[in-house]
mmCIF file of the C-alpha atoms, coordinates in Angstrom:
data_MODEL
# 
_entry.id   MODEL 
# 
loop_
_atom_site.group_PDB 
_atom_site.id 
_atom_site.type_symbol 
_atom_site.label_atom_id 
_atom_site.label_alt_id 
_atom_site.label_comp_id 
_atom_site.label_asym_id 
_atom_site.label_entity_id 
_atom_site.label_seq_id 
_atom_site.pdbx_PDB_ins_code 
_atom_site.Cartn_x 
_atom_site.Cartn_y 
_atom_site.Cartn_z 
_atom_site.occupancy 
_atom_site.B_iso_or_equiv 
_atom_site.pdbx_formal_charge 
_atom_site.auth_seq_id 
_atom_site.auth_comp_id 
_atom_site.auth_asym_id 
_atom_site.auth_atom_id 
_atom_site.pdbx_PDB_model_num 
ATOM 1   C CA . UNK A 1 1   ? 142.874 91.261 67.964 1.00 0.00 ? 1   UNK A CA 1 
ATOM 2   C CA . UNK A 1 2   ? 145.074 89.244 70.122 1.00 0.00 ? 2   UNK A CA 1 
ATOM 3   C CA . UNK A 1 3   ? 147.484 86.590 68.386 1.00 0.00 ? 3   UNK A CA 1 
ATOM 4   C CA . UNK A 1 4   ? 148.073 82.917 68.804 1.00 0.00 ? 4   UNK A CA 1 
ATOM 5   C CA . UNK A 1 5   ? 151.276 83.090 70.812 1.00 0.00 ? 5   UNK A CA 1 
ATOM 6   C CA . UNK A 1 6   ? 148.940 85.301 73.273 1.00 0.00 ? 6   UNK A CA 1 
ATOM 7   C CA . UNK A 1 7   ? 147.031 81.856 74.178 1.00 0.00 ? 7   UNK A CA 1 
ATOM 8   C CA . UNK A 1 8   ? 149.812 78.767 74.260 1.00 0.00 ? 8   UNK A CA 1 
ATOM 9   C CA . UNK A 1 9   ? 148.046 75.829 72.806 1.00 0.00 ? 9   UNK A CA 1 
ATOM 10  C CA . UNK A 1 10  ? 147.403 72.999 75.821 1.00 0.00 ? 10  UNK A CA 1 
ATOM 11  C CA . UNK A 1 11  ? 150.412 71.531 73.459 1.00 0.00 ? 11  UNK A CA 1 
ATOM 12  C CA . UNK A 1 12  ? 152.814 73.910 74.285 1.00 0.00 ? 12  UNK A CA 1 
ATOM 13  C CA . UNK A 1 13  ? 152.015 74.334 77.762 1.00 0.00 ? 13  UNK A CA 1 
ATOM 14  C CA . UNK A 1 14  ? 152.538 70.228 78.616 1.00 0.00 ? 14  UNK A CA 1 
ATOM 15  C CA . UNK A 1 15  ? 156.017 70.660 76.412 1.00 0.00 ? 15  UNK A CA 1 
ATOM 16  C CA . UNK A 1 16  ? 156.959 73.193 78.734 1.00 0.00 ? 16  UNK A CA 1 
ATOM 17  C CA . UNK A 1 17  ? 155.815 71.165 81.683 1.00 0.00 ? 17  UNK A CA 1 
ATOM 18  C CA . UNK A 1 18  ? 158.049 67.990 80.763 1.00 0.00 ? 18  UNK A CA 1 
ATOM 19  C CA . UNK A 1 19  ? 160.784 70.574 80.759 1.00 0.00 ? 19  UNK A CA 1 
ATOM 20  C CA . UNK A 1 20  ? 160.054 71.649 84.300 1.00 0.00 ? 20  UNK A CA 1 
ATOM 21  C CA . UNK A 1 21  ? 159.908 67.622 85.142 1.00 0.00 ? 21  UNK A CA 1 
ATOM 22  C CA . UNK A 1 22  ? 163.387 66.916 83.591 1.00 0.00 ? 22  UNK A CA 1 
ATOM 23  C CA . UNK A 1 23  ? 165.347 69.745 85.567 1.00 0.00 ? 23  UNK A CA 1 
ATOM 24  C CA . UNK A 1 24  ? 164.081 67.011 88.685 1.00 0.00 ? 24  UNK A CA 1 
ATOM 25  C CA . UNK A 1 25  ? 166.832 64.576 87.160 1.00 0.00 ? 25  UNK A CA 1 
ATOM 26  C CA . UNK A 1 26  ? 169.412 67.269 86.954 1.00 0.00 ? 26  UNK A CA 1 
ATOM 27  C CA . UNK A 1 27  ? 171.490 65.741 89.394 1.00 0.00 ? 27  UNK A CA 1 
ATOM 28  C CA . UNK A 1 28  ? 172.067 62.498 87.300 1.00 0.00 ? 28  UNK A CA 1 
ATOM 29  C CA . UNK A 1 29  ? 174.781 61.759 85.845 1.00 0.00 ? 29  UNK A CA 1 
ATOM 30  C CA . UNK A 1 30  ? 174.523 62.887 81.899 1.00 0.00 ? 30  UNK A CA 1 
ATOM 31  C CA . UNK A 1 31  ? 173.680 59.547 80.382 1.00 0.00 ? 31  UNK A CA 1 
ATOM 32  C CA . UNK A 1 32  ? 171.307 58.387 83.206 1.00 0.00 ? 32  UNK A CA 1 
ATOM 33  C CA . UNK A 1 33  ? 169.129 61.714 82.871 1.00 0.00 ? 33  UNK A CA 1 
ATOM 34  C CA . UNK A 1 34  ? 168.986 60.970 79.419 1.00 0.00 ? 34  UNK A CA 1 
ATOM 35  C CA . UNK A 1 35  ? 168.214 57.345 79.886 1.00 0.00 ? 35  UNK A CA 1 
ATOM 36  C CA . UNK A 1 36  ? 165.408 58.273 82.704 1.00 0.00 ? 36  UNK A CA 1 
ATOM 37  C CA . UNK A 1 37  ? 164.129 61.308 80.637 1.00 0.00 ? 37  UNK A CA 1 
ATOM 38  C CA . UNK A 1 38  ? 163.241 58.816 77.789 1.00 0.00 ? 38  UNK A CA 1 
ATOM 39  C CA . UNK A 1 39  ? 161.815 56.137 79.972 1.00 0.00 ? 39  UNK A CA 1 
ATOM 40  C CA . UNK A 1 40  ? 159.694 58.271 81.901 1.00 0.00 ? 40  UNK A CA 1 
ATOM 41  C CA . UNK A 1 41  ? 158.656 60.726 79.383 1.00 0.00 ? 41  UNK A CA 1 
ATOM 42  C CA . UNK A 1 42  ? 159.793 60.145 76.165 1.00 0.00 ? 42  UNK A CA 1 
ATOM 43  C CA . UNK A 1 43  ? 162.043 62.458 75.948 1.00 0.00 ? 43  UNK A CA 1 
ATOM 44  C CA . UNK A 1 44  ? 164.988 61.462 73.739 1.00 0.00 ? 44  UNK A CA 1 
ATOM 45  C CA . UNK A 1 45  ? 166.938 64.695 72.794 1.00 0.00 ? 45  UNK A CA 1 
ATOM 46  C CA . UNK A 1 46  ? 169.799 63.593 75.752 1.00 0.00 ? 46  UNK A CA 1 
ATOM 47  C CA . UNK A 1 47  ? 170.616 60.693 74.187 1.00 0.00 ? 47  UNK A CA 1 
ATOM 48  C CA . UNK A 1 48  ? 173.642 60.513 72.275 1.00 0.00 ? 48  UNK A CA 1 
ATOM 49  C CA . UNK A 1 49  ? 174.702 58.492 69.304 1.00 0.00 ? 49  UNK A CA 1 
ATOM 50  C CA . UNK A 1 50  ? 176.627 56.108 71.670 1.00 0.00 ? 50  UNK A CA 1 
ATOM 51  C CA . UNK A 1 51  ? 173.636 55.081 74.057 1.00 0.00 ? 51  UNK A CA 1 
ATOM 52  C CA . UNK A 1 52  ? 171.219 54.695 71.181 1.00 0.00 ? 52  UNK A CA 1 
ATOM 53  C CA . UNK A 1 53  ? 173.986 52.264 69.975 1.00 0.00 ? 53  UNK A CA 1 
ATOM 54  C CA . UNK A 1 54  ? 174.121 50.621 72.912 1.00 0.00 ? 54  UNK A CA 1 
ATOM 55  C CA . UNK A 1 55  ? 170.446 49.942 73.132 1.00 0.00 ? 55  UNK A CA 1 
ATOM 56  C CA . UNK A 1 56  ? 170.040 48.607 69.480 1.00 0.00 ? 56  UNK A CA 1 
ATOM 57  C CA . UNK A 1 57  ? 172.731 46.538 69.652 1.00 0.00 ? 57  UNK A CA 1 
ATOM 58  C CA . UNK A 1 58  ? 171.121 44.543 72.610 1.00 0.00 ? 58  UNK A CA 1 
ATOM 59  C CA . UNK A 1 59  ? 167.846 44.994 71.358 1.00 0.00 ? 59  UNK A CA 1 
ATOM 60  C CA . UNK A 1 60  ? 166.437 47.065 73.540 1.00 0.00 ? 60  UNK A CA 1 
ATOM 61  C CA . UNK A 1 61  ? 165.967 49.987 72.041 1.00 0.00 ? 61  UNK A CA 1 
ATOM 62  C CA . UNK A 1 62  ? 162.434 50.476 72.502 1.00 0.00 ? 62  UNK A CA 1 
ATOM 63  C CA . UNK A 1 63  ? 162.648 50.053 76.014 1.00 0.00 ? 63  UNK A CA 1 
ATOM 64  C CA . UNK A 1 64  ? 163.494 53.925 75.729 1.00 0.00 ? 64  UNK A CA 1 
ATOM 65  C CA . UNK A 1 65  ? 159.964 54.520 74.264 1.00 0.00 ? 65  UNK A CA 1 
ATOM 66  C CA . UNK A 1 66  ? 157.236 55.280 76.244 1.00 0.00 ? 66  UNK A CA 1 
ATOM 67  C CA . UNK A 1 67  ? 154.755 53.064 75.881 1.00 0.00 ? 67  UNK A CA 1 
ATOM 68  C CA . UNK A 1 68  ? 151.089 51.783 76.958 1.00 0.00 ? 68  UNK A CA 1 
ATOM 69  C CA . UNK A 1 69  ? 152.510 50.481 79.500 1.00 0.00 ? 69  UNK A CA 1 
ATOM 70  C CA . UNK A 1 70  ? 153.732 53.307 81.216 1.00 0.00 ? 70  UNK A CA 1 
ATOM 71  C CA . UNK A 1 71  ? 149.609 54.690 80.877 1.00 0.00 ? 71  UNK A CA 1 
ATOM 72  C CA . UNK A 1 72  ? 148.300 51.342 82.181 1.00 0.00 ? 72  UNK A CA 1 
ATOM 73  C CA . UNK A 1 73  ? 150.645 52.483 85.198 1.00 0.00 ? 73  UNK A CA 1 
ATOM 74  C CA . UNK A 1 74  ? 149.186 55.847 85.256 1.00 0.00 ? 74  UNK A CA 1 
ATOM 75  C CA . UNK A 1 75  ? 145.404 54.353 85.509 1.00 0.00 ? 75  UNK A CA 1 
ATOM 76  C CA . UNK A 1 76  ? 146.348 51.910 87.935 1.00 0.00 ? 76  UNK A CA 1 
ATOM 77  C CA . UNK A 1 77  ? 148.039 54.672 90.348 1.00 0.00 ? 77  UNK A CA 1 
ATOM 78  C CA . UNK A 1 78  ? 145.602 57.118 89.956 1.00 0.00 ? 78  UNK A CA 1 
ATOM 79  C CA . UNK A 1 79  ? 142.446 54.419 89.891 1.00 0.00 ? 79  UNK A CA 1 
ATOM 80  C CA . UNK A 1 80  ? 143.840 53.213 93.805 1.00 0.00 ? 80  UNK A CA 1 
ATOM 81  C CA . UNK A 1 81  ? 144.610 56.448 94.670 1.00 0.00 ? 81  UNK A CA 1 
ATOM 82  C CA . UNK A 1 82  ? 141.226 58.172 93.859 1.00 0.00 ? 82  UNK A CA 1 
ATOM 83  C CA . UNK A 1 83  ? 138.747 55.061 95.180 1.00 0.00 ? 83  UNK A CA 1 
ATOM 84  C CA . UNK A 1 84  ? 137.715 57.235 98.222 1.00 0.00 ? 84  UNK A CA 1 
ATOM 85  C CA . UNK A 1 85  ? 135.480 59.717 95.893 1.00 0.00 ? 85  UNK A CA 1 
ATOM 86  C CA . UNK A 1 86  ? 133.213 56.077 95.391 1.00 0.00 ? 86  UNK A CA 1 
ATOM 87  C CA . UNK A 1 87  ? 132.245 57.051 98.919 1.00 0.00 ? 87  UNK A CA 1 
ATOM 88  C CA . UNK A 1 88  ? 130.667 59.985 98.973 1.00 0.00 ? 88  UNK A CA 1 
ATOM 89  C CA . UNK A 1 89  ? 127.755 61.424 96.738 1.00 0.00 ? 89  UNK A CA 1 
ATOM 90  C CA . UNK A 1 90  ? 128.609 62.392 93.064 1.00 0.00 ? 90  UNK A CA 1 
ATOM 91  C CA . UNK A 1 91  ? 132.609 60.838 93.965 1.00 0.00 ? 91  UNK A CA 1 
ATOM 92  C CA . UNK A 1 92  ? 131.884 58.365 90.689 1.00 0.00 ? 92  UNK A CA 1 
ATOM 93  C CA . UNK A 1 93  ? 131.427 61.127 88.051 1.00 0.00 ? 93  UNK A CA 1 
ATOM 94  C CA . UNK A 1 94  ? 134.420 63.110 89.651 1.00 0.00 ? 94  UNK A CA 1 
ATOM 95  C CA . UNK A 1 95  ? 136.382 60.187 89.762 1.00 0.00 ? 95  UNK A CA 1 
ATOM 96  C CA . UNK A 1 96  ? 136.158 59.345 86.256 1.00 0.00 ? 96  UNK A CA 1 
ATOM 97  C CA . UNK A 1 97  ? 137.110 63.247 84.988 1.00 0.00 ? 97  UNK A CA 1 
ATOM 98  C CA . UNK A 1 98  ? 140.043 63.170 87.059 1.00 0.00 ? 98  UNK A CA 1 
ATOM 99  C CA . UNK A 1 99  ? 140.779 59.902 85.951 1.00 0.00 ? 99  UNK A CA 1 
ATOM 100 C CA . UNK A 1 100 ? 140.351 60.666 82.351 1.00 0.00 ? 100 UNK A CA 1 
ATOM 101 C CA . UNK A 1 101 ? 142.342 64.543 82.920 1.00 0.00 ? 101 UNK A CA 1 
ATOM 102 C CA . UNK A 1 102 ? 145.654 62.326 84.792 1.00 0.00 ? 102 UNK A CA 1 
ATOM 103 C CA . UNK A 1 103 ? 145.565 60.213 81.837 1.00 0.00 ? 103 UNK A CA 1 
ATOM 104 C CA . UNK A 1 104 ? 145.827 62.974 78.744 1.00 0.00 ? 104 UNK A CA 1 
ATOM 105 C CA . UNK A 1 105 ? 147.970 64.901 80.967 1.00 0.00 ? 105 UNK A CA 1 
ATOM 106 C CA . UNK A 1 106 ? 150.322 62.400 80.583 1.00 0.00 ? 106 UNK A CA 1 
ATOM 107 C CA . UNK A 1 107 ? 149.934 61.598 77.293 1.00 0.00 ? 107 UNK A CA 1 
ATOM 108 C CA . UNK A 1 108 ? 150.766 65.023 76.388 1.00 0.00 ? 108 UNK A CA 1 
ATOM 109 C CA . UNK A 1 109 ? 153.656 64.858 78.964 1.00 0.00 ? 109 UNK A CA 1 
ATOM 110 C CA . UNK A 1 110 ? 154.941 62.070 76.221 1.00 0.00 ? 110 UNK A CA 1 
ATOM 111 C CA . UNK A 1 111 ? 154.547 64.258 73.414 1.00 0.00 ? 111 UNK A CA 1 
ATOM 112 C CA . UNK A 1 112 ? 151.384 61.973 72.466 1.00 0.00 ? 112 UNK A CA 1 
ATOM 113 C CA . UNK A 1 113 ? 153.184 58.919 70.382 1.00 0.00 ? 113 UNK A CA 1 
ATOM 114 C CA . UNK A 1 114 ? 150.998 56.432 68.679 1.00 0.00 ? 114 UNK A CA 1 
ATOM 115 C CA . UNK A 1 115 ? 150.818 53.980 71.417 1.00 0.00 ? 115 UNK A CA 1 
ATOM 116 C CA . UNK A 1 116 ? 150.004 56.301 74.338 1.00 0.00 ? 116 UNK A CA 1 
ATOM 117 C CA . UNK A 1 117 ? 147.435 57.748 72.318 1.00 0.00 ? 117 UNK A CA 1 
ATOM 118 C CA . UNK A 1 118 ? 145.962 54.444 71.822 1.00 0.00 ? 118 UNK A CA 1 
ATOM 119 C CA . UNK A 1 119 ? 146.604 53.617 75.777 1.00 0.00 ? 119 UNK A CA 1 
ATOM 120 C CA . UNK A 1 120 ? 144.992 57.010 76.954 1.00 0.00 ? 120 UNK A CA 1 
ATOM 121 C CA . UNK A 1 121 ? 142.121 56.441 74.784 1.00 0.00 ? 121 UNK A CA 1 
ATOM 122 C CA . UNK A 1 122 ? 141.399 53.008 75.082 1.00 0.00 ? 122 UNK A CA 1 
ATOM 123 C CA . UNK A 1 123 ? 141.671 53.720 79.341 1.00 0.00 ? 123 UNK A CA 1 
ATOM 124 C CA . UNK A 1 124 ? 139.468 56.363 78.928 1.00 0.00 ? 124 UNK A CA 1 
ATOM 125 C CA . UNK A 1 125 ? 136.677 54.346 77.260 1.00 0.00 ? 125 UNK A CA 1 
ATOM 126 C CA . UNK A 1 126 ? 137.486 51.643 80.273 1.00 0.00 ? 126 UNK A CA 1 
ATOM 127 C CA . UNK A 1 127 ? 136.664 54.739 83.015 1.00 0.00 ? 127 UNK A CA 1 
ATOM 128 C CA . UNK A 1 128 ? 133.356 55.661 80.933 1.00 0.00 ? 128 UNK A CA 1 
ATOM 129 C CA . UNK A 1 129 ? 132.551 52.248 80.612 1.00 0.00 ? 129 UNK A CA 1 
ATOM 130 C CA . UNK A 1 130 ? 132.943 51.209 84.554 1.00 0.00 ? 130 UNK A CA 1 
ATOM 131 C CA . UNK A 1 131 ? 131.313 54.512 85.851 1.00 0.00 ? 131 UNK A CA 1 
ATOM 132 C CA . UNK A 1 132 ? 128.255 53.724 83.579 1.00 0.00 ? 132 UNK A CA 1 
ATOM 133 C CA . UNK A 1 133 ? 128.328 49.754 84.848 1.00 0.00 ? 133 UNK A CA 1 
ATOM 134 C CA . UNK A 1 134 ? 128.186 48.317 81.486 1.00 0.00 ? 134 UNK A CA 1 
ATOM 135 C CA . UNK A 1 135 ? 129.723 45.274 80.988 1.00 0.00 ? 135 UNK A CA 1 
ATOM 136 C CA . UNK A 1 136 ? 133.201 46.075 79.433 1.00 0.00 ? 136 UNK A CA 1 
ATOM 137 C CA . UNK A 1 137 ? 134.452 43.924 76.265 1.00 0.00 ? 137 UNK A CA 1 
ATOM 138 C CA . UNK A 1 138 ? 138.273 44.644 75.407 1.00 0.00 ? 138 UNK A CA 1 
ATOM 139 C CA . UNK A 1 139 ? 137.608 44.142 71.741 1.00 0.00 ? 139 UNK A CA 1 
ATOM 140 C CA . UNK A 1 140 ? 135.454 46.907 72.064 1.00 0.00 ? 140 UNK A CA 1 
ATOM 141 C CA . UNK A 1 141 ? 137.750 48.526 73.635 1.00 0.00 ? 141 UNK A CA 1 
ATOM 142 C CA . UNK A 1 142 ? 140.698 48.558 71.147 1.00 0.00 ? 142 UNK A CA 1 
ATOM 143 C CA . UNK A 1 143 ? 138.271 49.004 68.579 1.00 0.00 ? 143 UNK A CA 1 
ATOM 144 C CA . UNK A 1 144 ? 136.478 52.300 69.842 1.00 0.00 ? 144 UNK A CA 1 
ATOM 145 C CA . UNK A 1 145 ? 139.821 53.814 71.125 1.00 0.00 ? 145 UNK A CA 1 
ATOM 146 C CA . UNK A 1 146 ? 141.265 53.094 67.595 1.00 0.00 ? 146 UNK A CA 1 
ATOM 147 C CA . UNK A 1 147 ? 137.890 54.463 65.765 1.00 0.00 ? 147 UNK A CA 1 
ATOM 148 C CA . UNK A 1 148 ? 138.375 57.630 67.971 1.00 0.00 ? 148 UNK A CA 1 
ATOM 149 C CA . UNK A 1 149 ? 141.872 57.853 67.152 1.00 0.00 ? 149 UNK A CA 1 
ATOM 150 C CA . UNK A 1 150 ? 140.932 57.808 63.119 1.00 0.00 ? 150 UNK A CA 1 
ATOM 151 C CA . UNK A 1 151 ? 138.173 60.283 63.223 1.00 0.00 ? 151 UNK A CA 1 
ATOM 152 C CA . UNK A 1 152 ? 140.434 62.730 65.062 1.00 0.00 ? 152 UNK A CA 1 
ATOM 153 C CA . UNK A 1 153 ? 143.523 62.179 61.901 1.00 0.00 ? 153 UNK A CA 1 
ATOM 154 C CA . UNK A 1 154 ? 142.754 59.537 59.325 1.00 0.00 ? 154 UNK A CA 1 
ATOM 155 C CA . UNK A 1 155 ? 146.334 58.971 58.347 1.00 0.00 ? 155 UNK A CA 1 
ATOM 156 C CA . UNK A 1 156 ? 147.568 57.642 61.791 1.00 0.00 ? 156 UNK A CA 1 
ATOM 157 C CA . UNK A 1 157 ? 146.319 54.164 59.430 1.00 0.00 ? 157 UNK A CA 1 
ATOM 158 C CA . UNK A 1 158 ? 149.311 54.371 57.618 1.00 0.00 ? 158 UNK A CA 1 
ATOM 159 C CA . UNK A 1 159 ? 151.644 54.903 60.785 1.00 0.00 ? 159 UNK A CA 1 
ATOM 160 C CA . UNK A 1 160 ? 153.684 51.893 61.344 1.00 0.00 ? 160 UNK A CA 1 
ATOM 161 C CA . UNK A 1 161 ? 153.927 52.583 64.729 1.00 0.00 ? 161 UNK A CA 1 
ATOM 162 C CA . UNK A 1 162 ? 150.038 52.675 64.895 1.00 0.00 ? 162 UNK A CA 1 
ATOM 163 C CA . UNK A 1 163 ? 149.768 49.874 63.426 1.00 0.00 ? 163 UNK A CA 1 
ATOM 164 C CA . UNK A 1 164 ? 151.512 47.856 65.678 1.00 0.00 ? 164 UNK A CA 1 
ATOM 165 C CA . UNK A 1 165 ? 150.667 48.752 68.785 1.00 0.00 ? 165 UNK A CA 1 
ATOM 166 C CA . UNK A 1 166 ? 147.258 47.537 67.961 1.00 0.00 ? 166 UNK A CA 1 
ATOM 167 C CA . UNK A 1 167 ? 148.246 43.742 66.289 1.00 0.00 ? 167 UNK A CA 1 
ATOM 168 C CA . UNK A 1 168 ? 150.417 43.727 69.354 1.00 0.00 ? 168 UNK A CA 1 
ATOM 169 C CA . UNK A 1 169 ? 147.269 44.332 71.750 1.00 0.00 ? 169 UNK A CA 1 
ATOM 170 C CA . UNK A 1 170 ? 145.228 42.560 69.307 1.00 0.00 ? 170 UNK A CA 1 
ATOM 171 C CA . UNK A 1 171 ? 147.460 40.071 69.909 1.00 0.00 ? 171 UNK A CA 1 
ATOM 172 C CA . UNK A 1 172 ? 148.036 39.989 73.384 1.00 0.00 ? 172 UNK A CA 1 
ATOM 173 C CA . UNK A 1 173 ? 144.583 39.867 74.504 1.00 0.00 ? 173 UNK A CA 1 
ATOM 174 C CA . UNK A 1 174 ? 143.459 37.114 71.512 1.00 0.00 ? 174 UNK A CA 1 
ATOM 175 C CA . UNK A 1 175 ? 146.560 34.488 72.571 1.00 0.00 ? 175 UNK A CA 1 
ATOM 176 C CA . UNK A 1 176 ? 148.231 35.009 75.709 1.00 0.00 ? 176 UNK A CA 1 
ATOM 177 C CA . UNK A 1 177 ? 145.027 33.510 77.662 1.00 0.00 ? 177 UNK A CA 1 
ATOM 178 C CA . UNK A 1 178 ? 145.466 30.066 75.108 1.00 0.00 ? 178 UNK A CA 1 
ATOM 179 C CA . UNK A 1 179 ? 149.397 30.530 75.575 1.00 0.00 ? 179 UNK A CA 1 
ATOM 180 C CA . UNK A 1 180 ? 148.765 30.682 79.443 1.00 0.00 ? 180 UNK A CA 1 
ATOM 181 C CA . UNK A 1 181 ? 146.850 27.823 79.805 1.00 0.00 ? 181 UNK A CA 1 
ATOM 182 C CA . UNK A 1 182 ? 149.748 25.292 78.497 1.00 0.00 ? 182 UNK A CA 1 
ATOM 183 C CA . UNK A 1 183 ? 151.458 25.393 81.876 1.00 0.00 ? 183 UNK A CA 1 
ATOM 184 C CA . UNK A 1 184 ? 149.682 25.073 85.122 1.00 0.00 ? 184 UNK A CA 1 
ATOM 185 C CA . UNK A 1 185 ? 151.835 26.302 87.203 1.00 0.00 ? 185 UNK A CA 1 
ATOM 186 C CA . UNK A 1 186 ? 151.221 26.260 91.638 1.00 0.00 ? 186 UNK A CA 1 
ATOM 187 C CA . UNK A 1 187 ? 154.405 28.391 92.847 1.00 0.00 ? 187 UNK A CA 1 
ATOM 188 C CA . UNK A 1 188 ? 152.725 32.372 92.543 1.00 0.00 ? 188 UNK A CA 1 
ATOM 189 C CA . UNK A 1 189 ? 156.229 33.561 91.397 1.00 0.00 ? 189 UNK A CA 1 
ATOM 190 C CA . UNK A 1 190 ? 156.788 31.226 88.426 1.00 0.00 ? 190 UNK A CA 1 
ATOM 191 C CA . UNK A 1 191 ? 153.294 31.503 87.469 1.00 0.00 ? 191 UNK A CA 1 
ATOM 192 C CA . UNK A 1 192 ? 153.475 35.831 87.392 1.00 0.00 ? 192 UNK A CA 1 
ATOM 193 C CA . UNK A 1 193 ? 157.035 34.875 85.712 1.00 0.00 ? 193 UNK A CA 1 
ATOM 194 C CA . UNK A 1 194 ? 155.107 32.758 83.333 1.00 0.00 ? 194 UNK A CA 1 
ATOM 195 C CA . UNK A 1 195 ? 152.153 35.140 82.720 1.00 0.00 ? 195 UNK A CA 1 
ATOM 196 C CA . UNK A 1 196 ? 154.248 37.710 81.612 1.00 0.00 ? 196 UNK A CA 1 
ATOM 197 C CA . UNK A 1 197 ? 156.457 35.233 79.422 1.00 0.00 ? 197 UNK A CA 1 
ATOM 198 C CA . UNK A 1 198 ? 153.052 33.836 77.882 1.00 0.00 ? 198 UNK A CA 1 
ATOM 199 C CA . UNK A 1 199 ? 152.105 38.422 77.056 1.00 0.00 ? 199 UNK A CA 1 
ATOM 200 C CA . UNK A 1 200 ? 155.601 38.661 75.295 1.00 0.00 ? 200 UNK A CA 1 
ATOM 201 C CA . UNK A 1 201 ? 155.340 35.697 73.708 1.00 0.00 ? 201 UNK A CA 1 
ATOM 202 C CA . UNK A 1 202 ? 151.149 36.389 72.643 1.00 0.00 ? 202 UNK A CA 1 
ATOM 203 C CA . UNK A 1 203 ? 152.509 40.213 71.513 1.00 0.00 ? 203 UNK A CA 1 
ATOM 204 C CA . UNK A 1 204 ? 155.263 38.736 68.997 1.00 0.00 ? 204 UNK A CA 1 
# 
């Protein structure tokens, strides 16, 4: 019978693939390809002592963590770049498995970390959800993505990291619209300024 190693796991394979996508920043210098390779997927073993440092002593060391964010980017790119399939006949189904494949692919580009596992998941349920025109709820949102999440490994409820990157979305969308609405602001760029002011601020 043939082994494991004979079939790499869809693990392995995406591992291998984020190796292929950091020899693109080879001609970096040293600390910037490690700086990039975290931002852009996760990938922290080029970081030395010194720029970890440097990051937690500004406090910004989780700006070197991919994030939800960075899948909210994904869906947005790939949700603009597929809208022509709405035109033609059975686009919509095909547009929400590509949608849904781009996302995971990513995630597993990441090496799947709590909060893009919540971001993939939660964006997935937001494709299904729009192709079948049901009225969407982010509360129910959050809460299938994290349900999901629990019946696939029951003990990401005692990850901290798990934990919150769901009180901060919990957060975000449950305050930032009351936190918005104490300015009315009429300039469009100190209003965006202030909307994303009012999500930091609704997250902490």
């Amino acid at each position: 019978l043939p082994t494991q190693r004979s079939y790499p796991t869809t693990y392995t394979w995406a591992q291998k693939q984020r190796k292929r996508l950091l020899k693109a920043l080879d001609g970096l210098p040293k600390r910037e390809k490690a700086v990039a390779g975290a931002l852009l997927l996760g990938y922290k073993d080029y970081l030395d002592p010194e720029t970890r440092d440097a990051y937690a002593r500004s406090g910004a060391l989780h700006v070197l963590a991919v994030s939800g964010l960075h899948v909210g980017i994904v869906y947005l790119m790939l949700d603009k770049i597929l809208w022509f399939l709405t035109q033609i006949k059975f686009g919509r189904p095909l547009r929400v498995v590509l949608l849904i494949m781009g996302l995971w692919s990513y995630a597993l580009l990441t090496g799947l970390p709590p909060s893009v596992l919540r971001a993939a998941t939660m964006f997935s349920v937001i494709a299904i959800g729009s192709h079948l025109r049901r009225p969407n709820s982010v509360y129910h949102n959050v809460m299938i993505s994290a349900f999901i999440l629990l019946c696939y490994n029951p003990n990401y409820i005692f990850d901290v990291g798990f934990q919150l990157s769901y009180a901060a979305v919990l957060g975000i969308i449950s305050w930032q619209p009351h936190i918005y609405r104490w300015f009315s602001l009429r300039i469009k760029l100190v209003d965006y300024a202030w909307q994303i002011i009012s999500v930091s601020l609704a997250a902490q």
